[in-house]
């Protein structure tokens, strides 16, 4: 199953303990508390649940949903 932007936002909010509506697409997620452990859990979740071919480094370089969308092949 392909990832969607909504699913990415929901998963990020889940690991951060936030409401998905409070997670902006263009903000640096490190400013919202996304640390390396939480990011690794997202990478593993998306690999397992969606077959994402993504690495921790790819996502860590630009920790924003809008940057991750094309890397993850997410649909709008």
Tab-separated table of N, CA and C in Angstrom:
chain	number	residue	atom	x	y	z
A	1	UNK	N	0.851	-1.176	0.000
A	1	UNK	CA	0.000	0.000	0.000
A	1	UNK	C	0.899	1.242	0.000
A	2	UNK	N	0.601	2.171	-0.874
A	2	UNK	CA	1.394	3.393	-0.987
A	2	UNK	C	1.090	4.338	0.168
A	3	UNK	N	2.119	5.021	0.578
A	3	UNK	CA	1.953	6.052	1.608
A	3	UNK	C	1.258	7.273	1.026
A	4	UNK	N	0.553	7.965	1.863
A	4	UNK	CA	-0.042	9.243	1.489
A	4	UNK	C	0.552	10.320	2.399
A	5	UNK	N	0.418	11.560	2.006
A	5	UNK	CA	0.877	12.660	2.841
A	5	UNK	C	0.137	12.624	4.176
A	6	UNK	N	-1.141	12.312	4.132
A	6	UNK	CA	-1.933	12.234	5.373
A	6	UNK	C	-1.395	11.153	6.300
A	7	UNK	N	-1.006	10.005	5.732
A	7	UNK	CA	-0.477	8.912	6.557
A	7	UNK	C	0.873	9.290	7.154
A	8	UNK	N	1.715	9.942	6.363
A	8	UNK	CA	3.006	10.399	6.884
A	8	UNK	C	2.776	11.335	8.067
A	9	UNK	N	1.886	12.302	7.889
A	9	UNK	CA	1.593	13.257	8.957
A	9	UNK	C	1.047	12.530	10.191
A	10	UNK	N	0.151	11.581	9.989
A	10	UNK	CA	-0.435	10.823	11.094
A	10	UNK	C	0.640	10.030	11.833
A	11	UNK	N	1.531	9.388	11.096
A	11	UNK	CA	2.593	8.598	11.723
A	11	UNK	C	3.574	9.487	12.486
A	12	UNK	N	3.931	10.626	11.897
A	12	UNK	CA	4.827	11.567	12.578
A	12	UNK	C	4.162	12.059	13.868
A	13	UNK	N	2.903	12.435	13.779
A	13	UNK	CA	2.181	12.902	14.963
A	13	UNK	C	2.131	11.812	16.029
A	14	UNK	N	1.969	10.575	15.604
A	14	UNK	CA	1.912	9.453	16.538
A	14	UNK	C	3.210	9.334	17.334
A	15	UNK	N	4.361	9.389	16.657
A	15	UNK	CA	5.625	9.243	17.383
A	15	UNK	C	5.960	10.472	18.227
A	16	UNK	N	5.387	11.613	17.861
A	16	UNK	CA	5.638	12.839	18.620
A	16	UNK	C	4.604	13.094	19.716
A	17	UNK	N	3.513	12.320	19.712
A	17	UNK	CA	2.454	12.544	20.690
A	17	UNK	C	1.696	13.828	20.436
A	18	UNK	N	1.551	14.178	19.167
A	18	UNK	CA	0.877	15.413	18.771
A	18	UNK	C	-0.372	15.095	17.959
A	19	UNK	N	-1.186	16.101	17.730
A	19	UNK	CA	-2.331	15.991	16.842
A	19	UNK	C	-1.819	16.159	15.408
A	20	UNK	N	-2.247	15.307	14.471
A	20	UNK	CA	-1.783	15.450	13.087
A	20	UNK	C	-2.008	16.842	12.506
A	21	UNK	N	-3.073	17.507	12.917
A	21	UNK	CA	-3.371	18.854	12.408
A	21	UNK	C	-2.316	19.868	12.844
A	22	UNK	N	-1.564	19.546	13.874
A	22	UNK	CA	-0.544	20.460	14.383
A	22	UNK	C	0.823	20.253	13.740
A	23	UNK	N	0.935	19.313	12.814
A	23	UNK	CA	2.211	19.010	12.167
A	23	UNK	C	2.224	19.637	10.772
A	24	UNK	N	2.969	20.723	10.583
A	24	UNK	CA	3.024	21.390	9.274
A	24	UNK	C	3.917	20.625	8.297
A	25	UNK	N	3.621	20.769	7.018
A	25	UNK	CA	4.387	20.077	5.985
A	25	UNK	C	5.781	20.647	5.798
A	26	UNK	N	5.938	21.938	6.048
A	26	UNK	CA	7.183	22.601	5.678
A	26	UNK	C	8.113	22.927	6.836
A	27	UNK	N	7.781	22.510	8.034
A	27	UNK	CA	8.608	22.830	9.198
A	27	UNK	C	9.618	21.723	9.480
A	28	UNK	N	10.740	22.106	10.056
A	28	UNK	CA	11.757	21.160	10.488
A	28	UNK	C	11.185	20.374	11.674
A	29	UNK	N	11.030	19.080	11.485
A	29	UNK	CA	10.383	18.262	12.512
A	29	UNK	C	11.243	18.092	13.756
A	30	UNK	N	12.534	18.371	13.660
A	30	UNK	CA	13.380	18.344	14.851
A	30	UNK	C	12.912	19.399	15.852
A	31	UNK	N	12.367	20.496	15.336
A	31	UNK	CA	11.838	21.548	16.209
A	31	UNK	C	10.590	21.094	16.968
A	32	UNK	N	9.985	20.003	16.513
A	32	UNK	CA	8.789	19.460	17.156
A	32	UNK	C	9.118	18.263	18.044
A	33	UNK	N	10.419	17.975	18.164
A	33	UNK	CA	10.843	16.888	19.035
A	33	UNK	C	11.210	15.601	18.328
A	34	UNK	N	11.292	15.630	17.002
A	34	UNK	CA	11.678	14.419	16.272
A	34	UNK	C	13.176	14.198	16.448
A	35	UNK	N	13.525	13.167	17.193
A	35	UNK	CA	14.921	12.825	17.411
A	35	UNK	C	15.275	11.576	16.604
A	36	UNK	N	16.508	11.138	16.700
A	36	UNK	CA	16.963	10.016	15.879
A	36	UNK	C	16.214	8.722	16.190
A	37	UNK	N	15.874	8.493	17.444
A	37	UNK	CA	15.143	7.268	17.791
A	37	UNK	C	13.740	7.272	17.182
A	38	UNK	N	13.070	8.394	17.255
A	38	UNK	CA	11.723	8.480	16.676
A	38	UNK	C	11.788	8.373	15.156
A	39	UNK	N	12.798	8.995	14.571
A	39	UNK	CA	12.945	8.916	13.123
A	39	UNK	C	13.213	7.475	12.684
A	40	UNK	N	14.059	6.771	13.414
A	40	UNK	CA	14.330	5.374	13.067
A	40	UNK	C	13.063	4.533	13.183
A	41	UNK	N	12.230	4.821	14.172
A	41	UNK	CA	10.980	4.061	14.295
A	41	UNK	C	10.067	4.326	13.100
A	42	UNK	N	10.066	5.558	12.587
A	42	UNK	CA	9.282	5.861	11.388
A	42	UNK	C	9.825	5.126	10.177
A	43	UNK	N	11.145	5.132	10.017
A	43	UNK	CA	11.766	4.421	8.890
A	43	UNK	C	11.371	2.949	8.930
A	44	UNK	N	11.495	2.333	10.087
A	44	UNK	CA	11.152	0.912	10.215
A	44	UNK	C	9.663	0.670	9.956
A	45	UNK	N	8.812	1.546	10.453
A	45	UNK	CA	7.365	1.411	10.246
A	45	UNK	C	7.033	1.483	8.759
A	46	UNK	N	7.619	2.466	8.066
A	46	UNK	CA	7.307	2.642	6.652
A	46	UNK	C	7.912	1.545	5.798
A	47	UNK	N	9.032	1.016	6.181
A	47	UNK	CA	9.596	-0.139	5.462
A	47	UNK	C	8.679	-1.342	5.637
A	48	UNK	N	8.288	-1.601	6.869
A	48	UNK	CA	7.468	-2.765	7.191
A	48	UNK	C	6.056	-2.668	6.609
A	49	UNK	N	5.406	-1.537	6.835
A	49	UNK	CA	3.995	-1.416	6.477
A	49	UNK	C	3.755	-1.009	5.027
A	50	UNK	N	4.726	-0.330	4.423
A	50	UNK	CA	4.495	0.222	3.087
A	50	UNK	C	5.576	-0.155	2.082
A	51	UNK	N	6.552	-0.954	2.502
A	51	UNK	CA	7.611	-1.362	1.600
A	51	UNK	C	8.481	-0.211	1.123
A	52	UNK	N	8.561	0.849	1.924
A	52	UNK	CA	9.341	2.028	1.540
A	52	UNK	C	10.819	1.666	1.458
A	53	UNK	N	11.446	2.084	0.380
A	53	UNK	CA	12.879	1.885	0.187
A	53	UNK	C	13.566	3.188	0.557
A	54	UNK	N	13.754	3.388	1.844
A	54	UNK	CA	14.237	4.657	2.369
A	54	UNK	C	15.247	4.385	3.474
A	55	UNK	N	16.182	5.295	3.626
A	55	UNK	CA	17.151	5.144	4.701
A	55	UNK	C	16.971	6.260	5.730
A	56	UNK	N	17.496	6.001	6.888
A	56	UNK	CA	17.474	6.985	7.959
A	56	UNK	C	18.127	8.291	7.492
A	57	UNK	N	19.271	8.172	6.828
A	57	UNK	CA	20.022	9.355	6.384
A	57	UNK	C	19.204	10.192	5.407
A	58	UNK	N	18.498	9.523	4.486
A	58	UNK	CA	17.672	10.258	3.518
A	58	UNK	C	16.689	11.182	4.221
A	59	UNK	N	16.064	10.674	5.260
A	59	UNK	CA	15.057	11.457	5.968
A	59	UNK	C	15.685	12.458	6.935
A	60	UNK	N	16.799	12.088	7.528
A	60	UNK	CA	17.438	12.965	8.520
A	60	UNK	C	18.016	14.226	7.877
A	61	UNK	N	18.392	14.138	6.597
A	61	UNK	CA	18.981	15.297	5.927
A	61	UNK	C	18.025	16.473	5.846
A	62	UNK	N	16.750	16.190	5.602
A	62	UNK	CA	15.729	17.243	5.533
A	62	UNK	C	14.483	16.755	6.268
A	63	UNK	N	14.428	16.982	7.566
A	63	UNK	CA	13.315	16.462	8.364
A	63	UNK	C	12.040	17.306	8.266
A	64	UNK	N	11.401	17.218	7.106
A	64	UNK	CA	10.129	17.917	6.887
A	64	UNK	C	9.253	17.034	6.008
A	65	UNK	N	7.973	17.045	6.263
A	65	UNK	CA	7.046	16.205	5.508
A	65	UNK	C	7.129	16.514	4.015
A	66	UNK	N	7.213	17.790	3.652
A	66	UNK	CA	7.250	18.131	2.229
A	66	UNK	C	8.508	17.582	1.549
A	67	UNK	N	9.597	17.442	2.274
A	67	UNK	CA	10.821	16.868	1.716
A	67	UNK	C	10.722	15.349	1.630
A	68	UNK	N	10.014	14.747	2.558
A	68	UNK	CA	9.886	13.293	2.588
A	68	UNK	C	8.893	12.757	1.566
A	69	UNK	N	7.902	13.552	1.215
A	69	UNK	CA	6.845	13.079	0.321
A	69	UNK	C	7.395	12.469	-0.963
A	70	UNK	N	8.260	13.164	-1.720
A	70	UNK	CA	8.781	12.544	-2.943
A	70	UNK	C	9.731	11.374	-2.657
A	71	UNK	N	10.494	11.451	-1.574
A	71	UNK	CA	11.407	10.351	-1.231
A	71	UNK	C	10.649	9.064	-0.938
A	72	UNK	N	9.505	9.216	-0.330
A	72	UNK	CA	8.692	8.050	0.039
A	72	UNK	C	7.698	7.652	-1.055
A	73	UNK	N	7.662	8.438	-2.144
A	73	UNK	CA	6.721	8.148	-3.224
A	73	UNK	C	5.282	8.300	-2.782
A	74	UNK	N	5.060	9.212	-1.859
A	74	UNK	CA	3.724	9.393	-1.281
A	74	UNK	C	2.780	10.083	-2.239
A	75	UNK	N	1.537	9.692	-2.156
A	75	UNK	CA	0.460	10.296	-2.942
A	75	UNK	C	-0.165	11.419	-2.131
A	76	UNK	N	-0.732	12.372	-2.816
A	76	UNK	CA	-1.388	13.500	-2.119
A	76	UNK	C	-2.624	13.060	-1.406
